[in-house]
Amino acid sequence: DYILMDPSERQRLSIFSIPKPFPRRVISAPVPWSLSYKEARLWQSQHLFVTCPIMIQMQDFWNERLSCLRFVKLENLKSTTWSLPLPPSEFEQFVQRQCQAARDELLQSWLPFCASLFVNLESLSLIPSTKLAAHAGFQEIFSCAAALMSLQLRGLVSASLQDLQEFFMIHQQGNDFGEMFDEMKHIQPQTLLVELQVEDTHIEFIPSLQECWEVIHRAFMEIVKSAEKLPRVRGP
């Protein structure tokens, strides 16, 4: 009560002593999971760097600037330089140039940014605890960063392969129009340009259908190969 805090009021009311406050003390008994919790917490603080600010910056950079990157940008086929249908040889060159351009972008922007987070001394202070990081070993931090970069590359390869597959799936219905022919149904452009050559009673495809299948297969493998042997951040 505020009246008891005023000496003049206590004298007026003839109150010469008031109860003294005592702090509350609560003693909790040990729980059976206390030791395992402390061990798990210590292990995660020494070996788990997912929430490290450096990893968050790497993930933000990828999501903001490279999330829409593809090894093969199929929308470029609508440009004036490349237009469907393409001969198989030109289509293969298109895929190779696109993959090389995406690889160069990774080497010129993504990799230098990730490396700068560790080279810059100011960025090293973003590690949660320098003493703890020294105890756990900087090598584990670099390994975590390399694992994150590998996951980002794997996602890029998967998305690029899926886009290229969907590009070829526009012809999954084939050209069997059945009993009734709908002239508006088969107006979509072709993908590869194949010439027909008639010799006597035989019809030959130039290039052959087997060669076309090999070109398509090499296009998918070119995407996978473009992500190979890309440098990662490494510890000292």
mmCIF file of C-alpha atoms in Angstrom:
data_model
loop_
_atom_site.group_PDB
_atom_site.id
_atom_site.type_symbol
_atom_site.label_atom_id
_atom_site.label_comp_id
_atom_site.label_asym_id
_atom_site.label_seq_id
_atom_site.Cartn_x
_atom_site.Cartn_y
_atom_site.Cartn_z
ATOM 1 C CA ASP A 1 0.000 0.000 0.000
ATOM 2 C CA TYR A 2 1.304 3.474 -0.868
ATOM 3 C CA ILE A 3 0.161 4.870 2.514
ATOM 4 C CA LEU A 4 2.616 2.620 4.325
ATOM 5 C CA MET A 5 5.433 4.011 2.205
ATOM 6 C CA ASP A 6 4.868 7.560 3.526
ATOM 7 C CA PRO A 7 6.453 8.083 6.999
ATOM 8 C CA SER A 8 4.040 10.886 7.916
ATOM 9 C CA GLU A 9 1.042 8.716 7.138
ATOM 10 C CA ARG A 10 2.452 5.835 9.174
ATOM 11 C CA GLN A 11 2.912 8.207 12.140
ATOM 12 C CA ARG A 12 -0.598 9.575 11.740
ATOM 13 C CA LEU A 13 -2.064 6.085 11.723
ATOM 14 C CA SER A 14 0.190 4.951 14.585
ATOM 15 C CA ILE A 15 1.811 2.274 12.460
ATOM 16 C CA PHE A 16 5.303 1.752 13.791
ATOM 17 C CA SER A 17 6.273 -1.485 12.037
ATOM 18 C CA ILE A 18 5.388 -3.019 8.707
ATOM 19 C CA PRO A 19 6.074 -6.511 7.353
ATOM 20 C CA LYS A 20 9.367 -6.823 5.537
ATOM 21 C CA PRO A 21 9.228 -8.171 1.983
ATOM 22 C CA PHE A 22 10.977 -11.456 1.412
ATOM 23 C CA PRO A 23 12.081 -12.613 -2.051
ATOM 24 C CA ARG A 24 10.362 -15.637 -3.458
ATOM 25 C CA ARG A 25 12.600 -18.599 -3.968
ATOM 26 C CA VAL A 26 11.553 -21.601 -6.004
ATOM 27 C CA ILE A 27 13.669 -24.716 -5.998
ATOM 28 C CA SER A 28 12.943 -27.122 -8.846
ATOM 29 C CA ALA A 29 13.934 -30.718 -8.693
ATOM 30 C CA PRO A 30 16.274 -32.049 -11.420
ATOM 31 C CA VAL A 31 14.471 -33.426 -14.448
ATOM 32 C CA PRO A 32 15.570 -36.684 -16.130
ATOM 33 C CA TRP A 33 16.085 -35.032 -19.535
ATOM 34 C CA SER A 34 18.315 -32.215 -18.265
ATOM 35 C CA LEU A 35 21.625 -33.898 -19.133
ATOM 36 C CA SER A 36 20.558 -35.014 -22.625
ATOM 37 C CA TYR A 37 19.163 -31.533 -23.331
ATOM 38 C CA LYS A 38 22.428 -29.857 -22.347
ATOM 39 C CA GLU A 39 24.459 -32.283 -24.454
ATOM 40 C CA ALA A 40 22.202 -31.774 -27.499
ATOM 41 C CA ARG A 41 22.276 -28.004 -27.063
ATOM 42 C CA LEU A 42 26.071 -27.987 -26.787
ATOM 43 C CA TRP A 43 26.469 -30.200 -29.868
ATOM 44 C CA GLN A 44 24.161 -28.026 -31.972
ATOM 45 C CA SER A 45 25.901 -24.833 -30.875
ATOM 46 C CA GLN A 46 29.249 -26.306 -31.962
ATOM 47 C CA HIS A 47 28.276 -28.122 -35.158
ATOM 48 C CA LEU A 48 25.039 -26.591 -36.494
ATOM 49 C CA PHE A 49 25.553 -23.352 -38.431
ATOM 50 C CA VAL A 50 22.266 -23.157 -40.333
ATOM 51 C CA THR A 51 21.219 -20.013 -38.483
ATOM 52 C CA CYS A 52 24.629 -18.391 -38.867
ATOM 53 C CA PRO A 53 24.207 -14.924 -40.463
ATOM 54 C CA ILE A 54 26.686 -15.858 -43.203
ATOM 55 C CA MET A 55 24.492 -18.771 -44.303
ATOM 56 C CA ILE A 56 21.422 -16.540 -44.213
ATOM 57 C CA GLN A 57 23.150 -13.979 -46.445
ATOM 58 C CA MET A 58 24.115 -16.705 -48.903
ATOM 59 C CA GLN A 59 20.525 -17.942 -49.027
ATOM 60 C CA ASP A 60 19.107 -14.422 -49.411
ATOM 61 C CA PHE A 61 21.510 -13.656 -52.268
ATOM 62 C CA TRP A 62 20.441 -16.816 -54.086
ATOM 63 C CA ASN A 63 16.718 -16.187 -53.589
ATOM 64 C CA GLU A 64 16.901 -12.554 -54.665
ATOM 65 C CA ARG A 65 19.219 -12.779 -57.685
ATOM 66 C CA LEU A 66 19.552 -16.381 -58.848
ATOM 67 C CA SER A 67 16.287 -18.110 -57.986
ATOM 68 C CA CYS A 68 15.023 -17.612 -61.568
ATOM 69 C CA LEU A 69 18.314 -18.619 -63.187
ATOM 70 C CA ARG A 70 18.225 -21.622 -65.519
ATOM 71 C CA PHE A 71 20.987 -23.329 -67.441
ATOM 72 C CA VAL A 72 18.771 -23.248 -70.528
ATOM 73 C CA LYS A 73 16.502 -20.219 -70.921
ATOM 74 C CA LEU A 74 13.897 -21.536 -73.302
ATOM 75 C CA GLU A 75 12.238 -18.136 -73.698
ATOM 76 C CA ASN A 76 15.288 -17.074 -75.723
ATOM 77 C CA LEU A 77 14.135 -19.416 -78.483
ATOM 78 C CA LYS A 78 11.560 -16.758 -79.345
ATOM 79 C CA SER A 79 14.255 -14.220 -80.138
ATOM 80 C CA THR A 80 15.272 -13.224 -83.634
ATOM 81 C CA THR A 81 18.561 -15.136 -83.463
ATOM 82 C CA TRP A 82 17.032 -18.439 -82.393
ATOM 83 C CA SER A 83 13.583 -19.379 -83.672
ATOM 84 C CA LEU A 84 11.845 -22.730 -83.872
ATOM 85 C CA PRO A 85 12.192 -25.103 -85.537
ATOM 86 C CA LEU A 86 15.958 -25.499 -85.321
ATOM 87 C CA PRO A 87 18.204 -28.057 -86.962
ATOM 88 C CA PRO A 88 19.505 -30.507 -84.358
ATOM 89 C CA SER A 89 23.045 -29.152 -84.650
ATOM 90 C CA GLU A 90 21.919 -25.560 -84.025
ATOM 91 C CA PHE A 91 19.702 -26.641 -81.140
ATOM 92 C CA GLU A 92 22.676 -28.359 -79.535
ATOM 93 C CA GLN A 93 24.763 -25.206 -79.976
ATOM 94 C CA PHE A 94 21.968 -23.169 -78.400
ATOM 95 C CA VAL A 95 21.917 -25.424 -75.329
ATOM 96 C CA GLN A 96 25.705 -25.292 -74.991
ATOM 97 C CA ARG A 97 25.798 -21.493 -75.189
ATOM 98 C CA GLN A 98 22.988 -21.144 -72.675
ATOM 99 C CA CYS A 99 24.673 -23.505 -70.216
ATOM 100 C CA GLN A 100 27.985 -21.698 -70.574
ATOM 101 C CA ALA A 101 26.311 -18.322 -69.990
ATOM 102 C CA ALA A 102 24.633 -19.585 -66.812
ATOM 103 C CA ARG A 103 27.897 -21.110 -65.607
ATOM 104 C CA ASP A 104 29.732 -17.825 -66.221
ATOM 105 C CA GLU A 105 27.099 -15.959 -64.223
ATOM 106 C CA LEU A 106 27.609 -18.319 -61.301
ATOM 107 C CA LEU A 107 31.376 -17.885 -61.455
ATOM 108 C CA GLN A 108 31.228 -14.106 -61.782
ATOM 109 C CA SER A 109 28.533 -13.226 -59.237
ATOM 110 C CA TRP A 110 27.522 -16.119 -56.995
ATOM 111 C CA LEU A 111 30.935 -17.566 -56.135
ATOM 112 C CA PRO A 112 32.681 -14.193 -55.480
ATOM 113 C CA PHE A 113 29.843 -13.118 -53.191
ATOM 114 C CA CYS A 114 30.024 -16.322 -51.147
ATOM 115 C CA ALA A 115 33.808 -16.060 -50.911
ATOM 116 C CA SER A 116 33.656 -12.392 -49.869
ATOM 117 C CA LEU A 117 31.629 -13.321 -46.786
ATOM 118 C CA PHE A 118 34.633 -15.248 -45.473
ATOM 119 C CA VAL A 119 37.452 -13.096 -46.855
ATOM 120 C CA ASN A 120 36.090 -9.848 -45.430
ATOM 121 C CA LEU A 121 37.140 -9.541 -41.790
ATOM 122 C CA GLU A 122 33.990 -7.609 -40.938
ATOM 123 C CA SER A 123 31.860 -10.524 -42.098
ATOM 124 C CA LEU A 124 33.722 -12.932 -39.830
ATOM 125 C CA SER A 125 32.308 -11.073 -36.828
ATOM 126 C CA LEU A 126 28.862 -12.260 -37.923
ATOM 127 C CA ILE A 127 29.697 -15.730 -36.613
ATOM 128 C CA PRO A 128 27.656 -16.197 -33.411
ATOM 129 C CA SER A 129 30.654 -16.791 -31.156
ATOM 130 C CA THR A 130 34.278 -16.547 -32.203
ATOM 131 C CA LYS A 131 35.432 -18.603 -29.232
ATOM 132 C CA LEU A 132 32.839 -21.266 -29.916
ATOM 133 C CA ALA A 133 33.689 -21.305 -33.626
ATOM 134 C CA ALA A 134 37.374 -21.728 -32.793
ATOM 135 C CA HIS A 135 36.502 -24.622 -30.513
ATOM 136 C CA ALA A 136 34.289 -26.330 -33.093
ATOM 137 C CA GLY A 137 36.708 -25.601 -35.914
ATOM 138 C CA PHE A 138 36.327 -23.217 -38.812
ATOM 139 C CA GLN A 139 36.412 -26.204 -41.129
ATOM 140 C CA GLU A 140 32.878 -27.153 -40.102
ATOM 141 C CA ILE A 141 31.634 -23.672 -40.981
ATOM 142 C CA PHE A 142 33.179 -23.931 -44.435
ATOM 143 C CA SER A 143 31.731 -27.429 -44.835
ATOM 144 C CA CYS A 144 28.274 -26.110 -43.974
ATOM 145 C CA ALA A 145 28.663 -23.334 -46.557
ATOM 146 C CA ALA A 146 29.824 -25.848 -49.186
ATOM 147 C CA ALA A 147 26.818 -28.066 -48.421
ATOM 148 C CA LEU A 148 24.462 -25.103 -48.819
ATOM 149 C CA MET A 149 26.053 -24.190 -52.158
ATOM 150 C CA SER A 150 25.694 -27.798 -53.320
ATOM 151 C CA LEU A 151 21.994 -27.774 -52.438
ATOM 152 C CA GLN A 152 21.517 -24.541 -54.364
ATOM 153 C CA LEU A 153 23.258 -25.996 -57.419
ATOM 154 C CA ARG A 154 21.212 -29.180 -57.181
ATOM 155 C CA GLY A 155 18.010 -27.145 -57.134
ATOM 156 C CA LEU A 156 19.185 -25.184 -60.174
ATOM 157 C CA VAL A 157 19.961 -28.375 -62.105
ATOM 158 C CA SER A 158 16.626 -29.974 -61.163
ATOM 159 C CA ALA A 159 14.646 -26.894 -62.209
ATOM 160 C CA SER A 160 16.560 -26.643 -65.507
ATOM 161 C CA LEU A 161 15.993 -30.312 -66.314
ATOM 162 C CA GLN A 162 12.305 -30.010 -65.491
ATOM 163 C CA ASP A 163 11.885 -26.950 -67.721
ATOM 164 C CA LEU A 164 13.604 -28.675 -70.635
ATOM 165 C CA GLN A 165 11.448 -31.757 -70.142
ATOM 166 C CA GLU A 166 8.266 -29.676 -70.150
ATOM 167 C CA PHE A 167 9.499 -28.002 -73.332
ATOM 168 C CA PHE A 168 9.600 -31.346 -75.138
ATOM 169 C CA MET A 169 6.357 -32.559 -73.533
ATOM 170 C CA ILE A 170 4.298 -30.273 -75.780
ATOM 171 C CA HIS A 171 4.532 -33.041 -78.371
ATOM 172 C CA GLN A 172 3.620 -35.894 -76.041
ATOM 173 C CA GLN A 173 0.272 -36.408 -77.797
ATOM 174 C CA GLY A 174 2.051 -37.295 -81.036
ATOM 175 C CA ASN A 175 0.567 -36.715 -84.487
ATOM 176 C CA ASP A 176 -2.083 -39.427 -84.511
ATOM 177 C CA PHE A 177 -5.185 -37.297 -85.072
ATOM 178 C CA GLY A 178 -7.569 -40.275 -85.182
ATOM 179 C CA GLU A 179 -10.569 -40.490 -87.475
ATOM 180 C CA MET A 180 -11.300 -36.759 -87.568
ATOM 181 C CA PHE A 181 -8.552 -34.263 -88.373
ATOM 182 C CA ASP A 182 -8.654 -30.935 -86.568
ATOM 183 C CA GLU A 183 -6.519 -28.478 -88.506
ATOM 184 C CA MET A 184 -6.318 -26.093 -85.524
ATOM 185 C CA LYS A 185 -4.927 -28.757 -83.208
ATOM 186 C CA HIS A 186 -1.511 -29.207 -84.808
ATOM 187 C CA ILE A 187 -0.410 -25.633 -85.355
ATOM 188 C CA GLN A 188 2.248 -25.519 -82.637
ATOM 189 C CA PRO A 189 5.790 -25.063 -83.951
ATOM 190 C CA GLN A 190 8.178 -27.946 -84.235
ATOM 191 C CA THR A 191 11.219 -28.277 -82.014
ATOM 192 C CA LEU A 192 13.764 -29.865 -84.324
ATOM 193 C CA LEU A 193 13.920 -29.502 -88.072
ATOM 194 C CA VAL A 194 14.190 -32.879 -89.802
ATOM 195 C CA GLU A 195 14.316 -33.243 -93.570
ATOM 196 C CA LEU A 196 12.819 -36.135 -95.511
ATOM 197 C CA GLN A 197 14.553 -37.734 -98.442
ATOM 198 C CA VAL A 198 12.751 -40.253 -100.622
ATOM 199 C CA GLU A 199 14.831 -42.897 -102.340
ATOM 200 C CA ASP A 200 12.852 -45.418 -104.363
ATOM 201 C CA THR A 201 10.486 -46.972 -101.840
ATOM 202 C CA HIS A 202 12.378 -45.826 -98.752
ATOM 203 C CA ILE A 203 12.032 -42.631 -96.761
ATOM 204 C CA GLU A 204 15.086 -41.401 -94.916
ATOM 205 C CA PHE A 205 15.256 -38.749 -92.219
ATOM 206 C CA ILE A 206 18.146 -36.289 -92.308
ATOM 207 C CA PRO A 207 19.400 -36.368 -89.636
ATOM 208 C CA SER A 208 18.126 -39.758 -88.549
ATOM 209 C CA LEU A 209 15.687 -40.122 -85.671
ATOM 210 C CA GLN A 210 18.379 -41.861 -83.637
ATOM 211 C CA GLU A 211 20.642 -38.846 -84.051
ATOM 212 C CA CYS A 212 17.788 -36.585 -82.916
ATOM 213 C CA TRP A 213 17.343 -38.680 -79.782
ATOM 214 C CA GLU A 214 21.069 -38.403 -79.112
ATOM 215 C CA VAL A 215 20.903 -34.615 -79.477
ATOM 216 C CA ILE A 216 18.067 -34.451 -76.938
ATOM 217 C CA HIS A 217 19.977 -36.738 -74.574
ATOM 218 C CA ARG A 218 23.112 -34.611 -74.857
ATOM 219 C CA ALA A 219 21.038 -31.510 -74.093
ATOM 220 C CA PHE A 220 20.000 -32.953 -70.736
ATOM 221 C CA MET A 221 23.520 -34.157 -70.001
ATOM 222 C CA GLU A 222 24.917 -30.717 -70.873
ATOM 223 C CA ILE A 223 22.861 -29.231 -68.038
ATOM 224 C CA VAL A 224 24.210 -31.782 -65.582
ATOM 225 C CA LYS A 225 27.778 -31.310 -66.817
ATOM 226 C CA SER A 226 27.549 -27.519 -66.492
ATOM 227 C CA ALA A 227 27.140 -27.821 -62.717
ATOM 228 C CA GLU A 228 30.140 -30.109 -62.309
ATOM 229 C CA LYS A 229 33.511 -28.932 -60.982
ATOM 230 C CA LEU A 230 32.203 -25.565 -59.869
ATOM 231 C CA PRO A 231 34.408 -24.240 -57.038
ATOM 232 C CA ARG A 232 33.159 -24.117 -53.463
ATOM 233 C CA VAL A 233 34.331 -22.123 -50.483
ATOM 234 C CA ARG A 234 37.039 -24.012 -48.630
ATOM 235 C CA GLY A 235 38.617 -23.505 -45.267
ATOM 236 C CA PRO A 236 42.270 -22.736 -44.673
#
